[in-house]
XYZ file of C-alpha atoms in Angstrom:
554
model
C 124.170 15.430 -43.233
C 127.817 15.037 -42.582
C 130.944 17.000 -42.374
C 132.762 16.554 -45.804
C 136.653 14.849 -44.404
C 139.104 16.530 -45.567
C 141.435 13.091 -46.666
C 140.082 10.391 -48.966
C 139.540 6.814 -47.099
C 139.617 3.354 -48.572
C 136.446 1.514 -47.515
C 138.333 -1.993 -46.595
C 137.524 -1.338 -43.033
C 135.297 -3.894 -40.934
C 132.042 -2.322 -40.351
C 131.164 -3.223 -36.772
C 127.082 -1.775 -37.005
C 125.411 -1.155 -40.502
C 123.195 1.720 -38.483
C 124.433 4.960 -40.348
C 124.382 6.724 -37.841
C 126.879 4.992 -36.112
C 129.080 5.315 -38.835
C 129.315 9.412 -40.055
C 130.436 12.499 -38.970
C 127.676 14.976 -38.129
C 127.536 18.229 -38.764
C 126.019 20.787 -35.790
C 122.532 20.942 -37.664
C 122.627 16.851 -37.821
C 123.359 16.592 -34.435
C 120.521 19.039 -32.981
C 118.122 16.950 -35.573
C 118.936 13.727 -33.884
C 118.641 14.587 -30.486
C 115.004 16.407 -31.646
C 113.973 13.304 -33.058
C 114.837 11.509 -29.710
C 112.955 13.627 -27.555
C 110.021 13.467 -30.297
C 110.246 9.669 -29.741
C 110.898 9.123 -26.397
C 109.837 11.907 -23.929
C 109.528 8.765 -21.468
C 113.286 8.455 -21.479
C 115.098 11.728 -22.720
C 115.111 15.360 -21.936
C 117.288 17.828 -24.286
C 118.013 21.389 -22.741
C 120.687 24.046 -24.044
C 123.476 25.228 -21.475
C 125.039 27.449 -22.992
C 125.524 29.581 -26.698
C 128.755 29.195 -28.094
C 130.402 32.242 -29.703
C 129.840 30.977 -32.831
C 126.000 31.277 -32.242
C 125.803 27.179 -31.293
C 124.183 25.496 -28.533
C 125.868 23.419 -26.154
C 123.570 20.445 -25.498
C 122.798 18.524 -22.736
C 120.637 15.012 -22.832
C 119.270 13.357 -19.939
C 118.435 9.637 -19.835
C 116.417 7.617 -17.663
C 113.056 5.902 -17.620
C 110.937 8.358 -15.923
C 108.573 5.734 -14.656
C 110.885 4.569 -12.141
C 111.368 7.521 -10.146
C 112.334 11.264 -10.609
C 115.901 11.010 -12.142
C 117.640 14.039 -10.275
C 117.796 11.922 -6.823
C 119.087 8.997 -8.816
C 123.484 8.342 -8.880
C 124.258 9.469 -12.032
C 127.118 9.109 -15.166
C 127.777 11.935 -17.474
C 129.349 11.225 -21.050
C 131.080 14.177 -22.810
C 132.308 14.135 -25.903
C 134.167 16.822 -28.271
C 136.143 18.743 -26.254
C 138.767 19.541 -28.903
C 137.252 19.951 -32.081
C 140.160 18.916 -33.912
C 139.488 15.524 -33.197
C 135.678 15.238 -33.570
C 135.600 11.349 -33.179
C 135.413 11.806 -30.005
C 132.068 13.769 -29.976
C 130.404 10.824 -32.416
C 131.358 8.078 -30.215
C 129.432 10.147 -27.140
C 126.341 10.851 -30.006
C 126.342 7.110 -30.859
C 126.767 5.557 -27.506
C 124.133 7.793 -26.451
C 121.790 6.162 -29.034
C 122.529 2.559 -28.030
C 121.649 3.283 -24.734
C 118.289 4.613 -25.817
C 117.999 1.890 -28.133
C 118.979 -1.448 -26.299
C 116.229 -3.906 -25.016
C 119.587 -5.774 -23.283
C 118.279 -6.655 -19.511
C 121.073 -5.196 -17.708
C 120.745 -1.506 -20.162
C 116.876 -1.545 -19.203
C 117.305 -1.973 -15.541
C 120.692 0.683 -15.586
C 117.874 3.344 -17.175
C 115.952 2.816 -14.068
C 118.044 2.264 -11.878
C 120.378 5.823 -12.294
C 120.926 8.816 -14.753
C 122.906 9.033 -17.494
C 123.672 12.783 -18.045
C 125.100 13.193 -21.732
C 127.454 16.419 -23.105
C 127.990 15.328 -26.523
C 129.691 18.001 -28.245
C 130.813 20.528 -25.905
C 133.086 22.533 -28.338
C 130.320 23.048 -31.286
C 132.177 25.196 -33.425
C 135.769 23.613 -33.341
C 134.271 20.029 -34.512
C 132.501 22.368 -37.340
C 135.784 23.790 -38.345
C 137.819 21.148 -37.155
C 139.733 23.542 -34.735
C 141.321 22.789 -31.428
C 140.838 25.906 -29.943
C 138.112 28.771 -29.481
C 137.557 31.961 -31.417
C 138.329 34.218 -28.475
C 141.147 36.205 -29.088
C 144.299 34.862 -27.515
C 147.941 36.223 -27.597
C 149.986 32.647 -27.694
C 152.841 34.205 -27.642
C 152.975 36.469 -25.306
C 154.005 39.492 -26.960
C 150.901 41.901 -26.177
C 149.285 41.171 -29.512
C 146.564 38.589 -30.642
C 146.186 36.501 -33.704
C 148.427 38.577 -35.195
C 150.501 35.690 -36.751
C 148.319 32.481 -38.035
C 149.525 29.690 -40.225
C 149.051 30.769 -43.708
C 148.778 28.731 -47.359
C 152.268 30.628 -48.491
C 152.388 28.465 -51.424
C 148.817 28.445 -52.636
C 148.273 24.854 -52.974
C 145.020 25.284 -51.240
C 146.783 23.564 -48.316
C 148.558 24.250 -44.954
C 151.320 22.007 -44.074
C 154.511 22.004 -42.414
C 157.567 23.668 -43.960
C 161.288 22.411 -43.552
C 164.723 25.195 -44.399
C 168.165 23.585 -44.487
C 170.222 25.304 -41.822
C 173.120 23.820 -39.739
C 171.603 25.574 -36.619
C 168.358 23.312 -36.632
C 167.926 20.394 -34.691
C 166.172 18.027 -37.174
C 167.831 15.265 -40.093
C 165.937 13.506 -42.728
C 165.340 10.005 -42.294
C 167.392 7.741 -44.118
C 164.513 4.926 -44.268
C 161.469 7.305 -45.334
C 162.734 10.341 -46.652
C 159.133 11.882 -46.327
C 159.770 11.713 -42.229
C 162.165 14.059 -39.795
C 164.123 12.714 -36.753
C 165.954 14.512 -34.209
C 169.462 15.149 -34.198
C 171.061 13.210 -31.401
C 173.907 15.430 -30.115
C 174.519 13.221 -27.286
C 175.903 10.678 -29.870
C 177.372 13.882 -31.994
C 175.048 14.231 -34.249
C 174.256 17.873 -35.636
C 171.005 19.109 -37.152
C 170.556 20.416 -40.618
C 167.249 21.235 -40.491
C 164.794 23.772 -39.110
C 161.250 22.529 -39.003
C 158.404 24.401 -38.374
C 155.361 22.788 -37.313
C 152.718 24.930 -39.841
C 153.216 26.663 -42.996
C 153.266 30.219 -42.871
C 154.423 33.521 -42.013
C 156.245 35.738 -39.227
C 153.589 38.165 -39.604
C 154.745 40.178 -36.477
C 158.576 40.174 -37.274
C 159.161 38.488 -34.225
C 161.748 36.101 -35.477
C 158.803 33.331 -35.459
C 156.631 31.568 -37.937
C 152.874 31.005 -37.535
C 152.996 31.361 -33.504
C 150.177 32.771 -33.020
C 146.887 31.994 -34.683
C 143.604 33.208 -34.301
C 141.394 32.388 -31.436
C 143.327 29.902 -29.745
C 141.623 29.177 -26.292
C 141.701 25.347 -25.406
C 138.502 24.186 -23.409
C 140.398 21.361 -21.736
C 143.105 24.093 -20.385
C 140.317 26.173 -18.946
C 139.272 24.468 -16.189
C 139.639 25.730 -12.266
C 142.473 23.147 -11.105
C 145.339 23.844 -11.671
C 144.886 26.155 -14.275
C 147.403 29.067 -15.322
C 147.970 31.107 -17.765
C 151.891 30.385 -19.562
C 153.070 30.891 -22.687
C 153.996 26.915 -22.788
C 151.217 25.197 -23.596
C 149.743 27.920 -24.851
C 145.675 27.617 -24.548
C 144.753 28.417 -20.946
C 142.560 31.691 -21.863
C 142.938 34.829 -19.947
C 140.782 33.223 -16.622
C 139.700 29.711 -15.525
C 136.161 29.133 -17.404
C 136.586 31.899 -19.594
C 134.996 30.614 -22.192
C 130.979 30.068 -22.671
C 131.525 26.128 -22.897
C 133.793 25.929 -19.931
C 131.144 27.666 -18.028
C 128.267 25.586 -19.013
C 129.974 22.423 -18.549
C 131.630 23.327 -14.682
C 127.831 24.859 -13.896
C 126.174 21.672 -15.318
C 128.691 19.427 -12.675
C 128.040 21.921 -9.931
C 124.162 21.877 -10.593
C 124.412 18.256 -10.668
C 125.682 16.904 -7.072
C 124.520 13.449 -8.182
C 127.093 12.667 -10.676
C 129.285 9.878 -9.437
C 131.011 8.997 -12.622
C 132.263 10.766 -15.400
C 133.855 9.723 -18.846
C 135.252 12.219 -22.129
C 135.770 10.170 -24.942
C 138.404 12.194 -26.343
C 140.694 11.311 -29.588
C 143.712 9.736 -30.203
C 145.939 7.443 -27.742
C 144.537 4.365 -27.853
C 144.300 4.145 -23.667
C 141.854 4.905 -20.704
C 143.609 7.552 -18.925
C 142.039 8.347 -15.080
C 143.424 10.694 -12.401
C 144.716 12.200 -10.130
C 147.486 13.730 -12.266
C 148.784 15.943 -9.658
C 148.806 13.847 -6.608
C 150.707 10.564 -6.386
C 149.178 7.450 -5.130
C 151.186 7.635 -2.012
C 149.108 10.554 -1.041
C 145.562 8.779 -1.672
C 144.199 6.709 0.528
C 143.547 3.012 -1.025
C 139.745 3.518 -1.236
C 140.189 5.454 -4.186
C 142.619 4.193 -5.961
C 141.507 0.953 -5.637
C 138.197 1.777 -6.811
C 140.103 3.448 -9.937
C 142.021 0.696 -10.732
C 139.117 -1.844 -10.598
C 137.240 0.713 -12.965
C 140.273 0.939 -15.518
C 140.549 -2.546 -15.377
C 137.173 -3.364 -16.644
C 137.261 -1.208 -18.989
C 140.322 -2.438 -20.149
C 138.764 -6.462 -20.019
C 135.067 -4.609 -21.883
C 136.948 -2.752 -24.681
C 140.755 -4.043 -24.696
C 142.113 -0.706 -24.887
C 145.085 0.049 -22.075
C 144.267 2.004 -19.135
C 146.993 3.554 -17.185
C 146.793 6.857 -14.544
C 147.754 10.471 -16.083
C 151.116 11.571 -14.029
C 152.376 15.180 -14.233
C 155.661 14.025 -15.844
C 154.391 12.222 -18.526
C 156.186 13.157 -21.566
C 156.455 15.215 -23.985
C 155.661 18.015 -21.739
C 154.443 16.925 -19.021
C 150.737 16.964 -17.557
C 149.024 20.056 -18.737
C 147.472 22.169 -16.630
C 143.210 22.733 -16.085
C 142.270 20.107 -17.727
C 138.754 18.838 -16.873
C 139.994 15.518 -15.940
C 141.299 16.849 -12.384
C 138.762 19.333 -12.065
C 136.145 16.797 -12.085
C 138.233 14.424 -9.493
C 140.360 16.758 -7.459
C 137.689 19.589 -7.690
C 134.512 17.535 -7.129
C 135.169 13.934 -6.397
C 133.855 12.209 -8.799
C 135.279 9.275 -10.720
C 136.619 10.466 -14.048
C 137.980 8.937 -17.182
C 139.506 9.850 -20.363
C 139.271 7.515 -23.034
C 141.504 8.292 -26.175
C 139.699 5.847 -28.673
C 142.078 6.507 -32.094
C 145.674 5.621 -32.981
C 147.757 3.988 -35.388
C 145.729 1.113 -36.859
C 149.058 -1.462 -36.979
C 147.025 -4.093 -38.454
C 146.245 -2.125 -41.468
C 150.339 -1.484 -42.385
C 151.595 -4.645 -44.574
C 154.247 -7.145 -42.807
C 157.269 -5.321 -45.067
C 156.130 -1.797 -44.347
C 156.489 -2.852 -40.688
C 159.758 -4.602 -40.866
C 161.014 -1.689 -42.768
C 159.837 0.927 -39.946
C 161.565 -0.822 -37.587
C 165.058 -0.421 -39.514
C 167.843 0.595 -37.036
C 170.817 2.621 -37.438
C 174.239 2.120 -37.254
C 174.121 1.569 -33.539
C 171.592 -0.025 -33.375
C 169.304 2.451 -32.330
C 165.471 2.647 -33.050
C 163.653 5.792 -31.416
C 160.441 5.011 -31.031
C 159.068 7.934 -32.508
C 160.333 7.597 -35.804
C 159.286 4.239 -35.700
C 155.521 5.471 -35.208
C 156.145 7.893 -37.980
C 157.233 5.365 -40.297
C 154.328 3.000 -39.476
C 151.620 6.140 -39.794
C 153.194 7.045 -43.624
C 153.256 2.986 -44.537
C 149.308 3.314 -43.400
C 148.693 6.667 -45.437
C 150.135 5.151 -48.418
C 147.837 1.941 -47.919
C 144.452 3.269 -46.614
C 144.448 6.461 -47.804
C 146.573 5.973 -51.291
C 149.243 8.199 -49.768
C 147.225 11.404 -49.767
C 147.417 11.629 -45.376
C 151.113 12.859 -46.710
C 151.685 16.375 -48.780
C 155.383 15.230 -50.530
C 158.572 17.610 -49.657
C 158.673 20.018 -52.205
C 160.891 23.324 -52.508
C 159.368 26.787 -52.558
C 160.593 30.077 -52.499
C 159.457 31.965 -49.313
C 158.811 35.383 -48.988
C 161.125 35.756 -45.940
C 162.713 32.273 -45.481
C 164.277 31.969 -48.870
C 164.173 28.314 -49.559
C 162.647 26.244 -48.142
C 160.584 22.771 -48.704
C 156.752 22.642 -48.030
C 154.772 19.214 -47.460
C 154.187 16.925 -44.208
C 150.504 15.756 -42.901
C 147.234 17.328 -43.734
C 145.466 18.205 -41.102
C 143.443 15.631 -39.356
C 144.938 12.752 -41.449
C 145.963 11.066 -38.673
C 143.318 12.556 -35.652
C 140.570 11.648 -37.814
C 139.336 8.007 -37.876
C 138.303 6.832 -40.998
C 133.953 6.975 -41.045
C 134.293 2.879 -41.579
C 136.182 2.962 -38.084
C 133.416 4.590 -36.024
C 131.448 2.050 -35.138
C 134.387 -0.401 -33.604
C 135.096 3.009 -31.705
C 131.779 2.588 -30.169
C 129.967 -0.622 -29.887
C 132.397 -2.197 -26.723
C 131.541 1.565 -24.746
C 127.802 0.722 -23.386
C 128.729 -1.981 -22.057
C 130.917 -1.038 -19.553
C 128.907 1.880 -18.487
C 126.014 -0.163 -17.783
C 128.469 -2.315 -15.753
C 129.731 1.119 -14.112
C 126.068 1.892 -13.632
C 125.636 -0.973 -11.161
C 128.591 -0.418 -9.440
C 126.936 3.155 -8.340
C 126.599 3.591 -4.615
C 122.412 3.033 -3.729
C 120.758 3.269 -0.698
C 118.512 1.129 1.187
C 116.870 0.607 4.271
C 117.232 -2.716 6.218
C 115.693 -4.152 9.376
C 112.901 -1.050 9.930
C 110.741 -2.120 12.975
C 108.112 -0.281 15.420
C 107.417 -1.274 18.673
C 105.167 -0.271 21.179
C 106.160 1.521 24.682
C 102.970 1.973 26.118
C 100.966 5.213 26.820
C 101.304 6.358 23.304
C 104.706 6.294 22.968
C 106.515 4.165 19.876
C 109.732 2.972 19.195
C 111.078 3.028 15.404
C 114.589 2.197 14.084
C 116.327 0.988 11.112
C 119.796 1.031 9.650
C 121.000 2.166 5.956
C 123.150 0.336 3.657
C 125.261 0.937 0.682
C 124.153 -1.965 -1.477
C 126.623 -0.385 -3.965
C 130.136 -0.843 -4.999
C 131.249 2.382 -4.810
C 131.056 5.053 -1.577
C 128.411 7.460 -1.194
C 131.113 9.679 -1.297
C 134.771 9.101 -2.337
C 137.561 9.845 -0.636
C 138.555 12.900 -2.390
C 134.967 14.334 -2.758
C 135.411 14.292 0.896
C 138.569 16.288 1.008
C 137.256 18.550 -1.076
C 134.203 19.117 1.074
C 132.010 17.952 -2.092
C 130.693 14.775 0.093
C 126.995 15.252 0.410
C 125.931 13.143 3.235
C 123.795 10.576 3.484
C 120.362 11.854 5.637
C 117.752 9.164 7.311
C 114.365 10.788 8.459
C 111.352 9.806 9.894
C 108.286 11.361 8.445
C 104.685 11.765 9.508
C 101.571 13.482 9.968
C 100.945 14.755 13.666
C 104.270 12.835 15.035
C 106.053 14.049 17.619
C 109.646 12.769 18.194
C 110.396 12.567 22.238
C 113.891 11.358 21.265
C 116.396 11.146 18.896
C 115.994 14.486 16.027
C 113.960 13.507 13.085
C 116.572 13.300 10.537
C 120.040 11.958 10.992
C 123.016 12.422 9.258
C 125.315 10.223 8.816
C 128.982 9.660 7.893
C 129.305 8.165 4.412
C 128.795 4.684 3.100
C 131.726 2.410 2.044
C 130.246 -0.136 -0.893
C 128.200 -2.515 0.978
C 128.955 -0.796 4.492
C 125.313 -0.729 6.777
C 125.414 1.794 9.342
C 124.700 1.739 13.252
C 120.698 1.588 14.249
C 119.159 4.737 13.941
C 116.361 4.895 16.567
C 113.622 7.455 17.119
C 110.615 7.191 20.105
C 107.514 9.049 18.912
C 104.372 10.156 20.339
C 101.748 9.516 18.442
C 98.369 7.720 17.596
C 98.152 4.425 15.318
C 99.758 5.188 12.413
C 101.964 4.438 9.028
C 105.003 6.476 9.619
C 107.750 6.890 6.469
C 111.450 6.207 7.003
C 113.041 8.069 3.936
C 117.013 7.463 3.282
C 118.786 9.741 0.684
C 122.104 11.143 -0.344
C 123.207 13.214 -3.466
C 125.235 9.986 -5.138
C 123.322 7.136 -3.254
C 119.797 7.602 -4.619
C 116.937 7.568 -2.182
C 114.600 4.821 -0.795
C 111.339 5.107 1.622
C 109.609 2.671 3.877
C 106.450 2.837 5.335
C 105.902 1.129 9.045
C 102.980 1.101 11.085
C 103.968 1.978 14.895
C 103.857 -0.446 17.006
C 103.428 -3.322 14.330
């Protein structure tokens, strides 16, 4: 089953995978059927469990893999993979779904020993019902705009084409001009250079339900999951989307009490929709204000990625236009809130190669001045590739209509999703260069061992025992900022055995955390004790855990 796209696609695309699965969009009940049929076929390797029920009456899955036979996979340094945050762009959520099944599927050496070697922790669609109505936000009430009312005032099909688009009313007071290249696009009036609007545009076709003096402002539901997380969330009219609380809504919840129930999560990635780029935080400090360790360690991360996929990778600021850096997104909650190394990767955008030499030359047409805003440019390039890959029906043509309240007006611009929604033929290029780079994430994870363990014996019963940990990792047991936040679980060394009694030194030690590849002072114990194997046991929440047995005095 599949979601039926809502654009037409020419089929000229390369296919990177001929596996169909890799190359569809899934519907919810085609989703919860393949990740049955993996737990049917591998209970060795994958666990399924529901974490929450969505108000739409969907579940929000979570998959677990990791070869069992290596170890209990909760004390293993783990990567979660979400997916389908917004469900406007449901790419996003498929990429997660299929890189999921090339990690189950790949007999690679490097894949098999990263399944037994940590956990990958998967959240593949964590907004349900917005990729099955292709809707960014939830269906809890929300008043957008402020005005003590909600969804009074959604976008509306005025003229009954079956359609809603954007609409367009000549006025001298607006702030928008046609473009003299492509008539189909809008630029903005540049009244530094004296020009003067004649257009108002408004973004969706509709109507000003609540006689507010604005058009289709507030739709219904409206709550965006990746504004409803704890940092740095609040509630303002602009962007709209925050919800009435942090985690207000049933998939925030389950996703911040999956994290929180998870303190071995080292690593996290959403693939999210379009940009093109690997975006990674922190968004609200600057660099200046983090120590090297972690930023370094980010850097190296994006880089990889970069080299493994050859998309761009650059850090999220809180200036970065058009707005600025919105606020509770799950990006900084998972870094600033918990710690953990997280990524955004935007895997859509304007497929350049695809728009003909001329359409290109002619989107790059200046004016008078000599002046080329870069926007237009990219709106240019995105109708050229409409017309080409989609035989022009991305675009709705300008055409006038009488509105109710407006008067006159023109009606046409993008349908919805034309240009959020890959193409099914793209898919699999989305996903095939992702596993990789995990897997090469996976053995950067910070691991645990015990080196040099030795007894000796003191006479009269007594025994010496000591050993030292390492990090044989890349990463820290804990970074910097999990240890700021007081989210740095430490790393513990014990010793461990029937009848034993320690005469000095405590039994288990704690110790500060583990820079990659950093091996810690001696830890020594002297025990009392007959003969015996004794266990030295090393763990910490992101570091896995390792045991050696050692027979005193031997």
């Amino acid at each position: 089953m599949r979601l039926a796209l809502i654009f037409l696609v020419a089929s000229s695309l390369a296919i990177a995978d001929d596996d169909p699965r890799f190359r569809e969009y899934h519907d919810y009940a085609a989703l919860t059927a393949i990740l049955s049929d993996l737990t049917d076929k591998h209970p060795d390797l994958v666990s399924v469990t529901p974490l929450a029920e969505t108000k739409g009456g969907r579940k929000v899955w979570a998959v677990e893999v990791a070869d069992r036979s290596a170890g209990d996979p909760s004390v293993r340094p783990a990567i979660v993979i979400l997916g389908g945050l917004s469900g406007e762009q449901p790419a996003g959520s498929e990429v997660a779904l299929a890189v999921l099944l090339r990690l189950m599927e790949s007999t690679d050496e490097a894949t098999v020993a990263a399944r037994r070697s940590c956990t990958f922790y998967f959240l593949p669609r964590v907004h349900p019902d917005g990729v099955e109505a292709r809707r960014a936000g939830t269906v809890s009430p929300c008043d957008d705009d402020h005005d003590g009312l909600v969804d009074e005032d959604p976008p509306a099909d005025v003229d009954g084409d079956g359609l809603i688009v954007a609409m367009r009313k000549k006025d001298p007071s607006g702030e928008w001009l046609i473009d003299s290249v492509d008539p189909r696009a809008m630029r903005k009036a540049d009244t530094s250079r004296g020009e003067r609007g004649e257009y108002v545009l408004y973004a969706a076709e509709g109507l000003d339900a609540d006689g507010d003096g604005r058009v289709a402002e507030d739709d219904v539901g409206g709550v965006l999951l990746d504004r409803n997380f704890p940092i740095h969330w609040q509630a303002r009219p602009d962007p709209a989307g925050a919800g009435w609380s942090a985690v207000c809504e049933p998939e925030t919840r389950a996703v911040a009490d999956f994290f929180l129930a998870h303190r071995n999560i080292d690593v996290a990635v959403h693939y999210a929709g379009t940009g093109n780029v690997l975006y990674w935080p922190p968004a609200w400090l600057e660099e200046r204000e983090v120590p090297g360790e972690d930023v370094g360690i980010l850097h190296r991360l994006a880089e990889e990625y970069s080299k493994a996929t050859g998309l761009d990778a650059r850090r999220v600021r809180r200036d970065a236009p058009p707005i600025g850096r919105p606020t509770g997104t799950w990006l900084d909650w998972a870094y600033e809130g918990r710690g953990i190394y997280a990524f955004e990767a935007c895997l859509w955008d304007l497929p350049e190669a695809d728009v003909p030499a001329e359409a290109k030359a002619r989107a790059e047409t200046k004016d008078a001045e000599g002046r080329l805003d870069d926007a237009l440019k990219r709106e240019r390039m995105w109708l050229s590739w409409s017309d080409v890959k989609l035989g022009g029906k991305g675009f709705v043509p300008w055409r006038a209509f009488k509105h109710p309240t407006l008067g006159e007006i023109e009606v046409g611009g993008w349908r919805a999703g034309a240009r959020e929604v890959p193409p099914e033929e793209a898919l699999p290029a989305l996903s095939e260069k992702q596993l990789p780079w995990l897997v090469q994430v996976a053995g950067h994870l910070p691991r645990v061992e015990l080196v040099g363990v030795e007894s000796k014996s003191l006479g009269g019963g007594h025994y010496s025992v000591r050993a030292r940990a390492r990090n044989v990792g890349y990463l820290p047991t804990a970074s910097w900022q999990a240890r700021r936040a007081q989210e740095a679980g430490p790393v513990v060394v014990e010793l461990a055995g029937e009848g034993l009694v320690v005469t000095m030194g405590k039994a288990r030690r704690v110790l500060a955390p583990l820079a990659g590849g950093e091996t810690s002072d001696w830890i020594e114990w002297v025990v009392k004790s007959d003969p015996r194997d004794v266990l030295v046991r090393a763990w910490g929440p992101r570091a896995g855990s390792v045991e050696v047995r050692v027979r005193l005095g031997e």
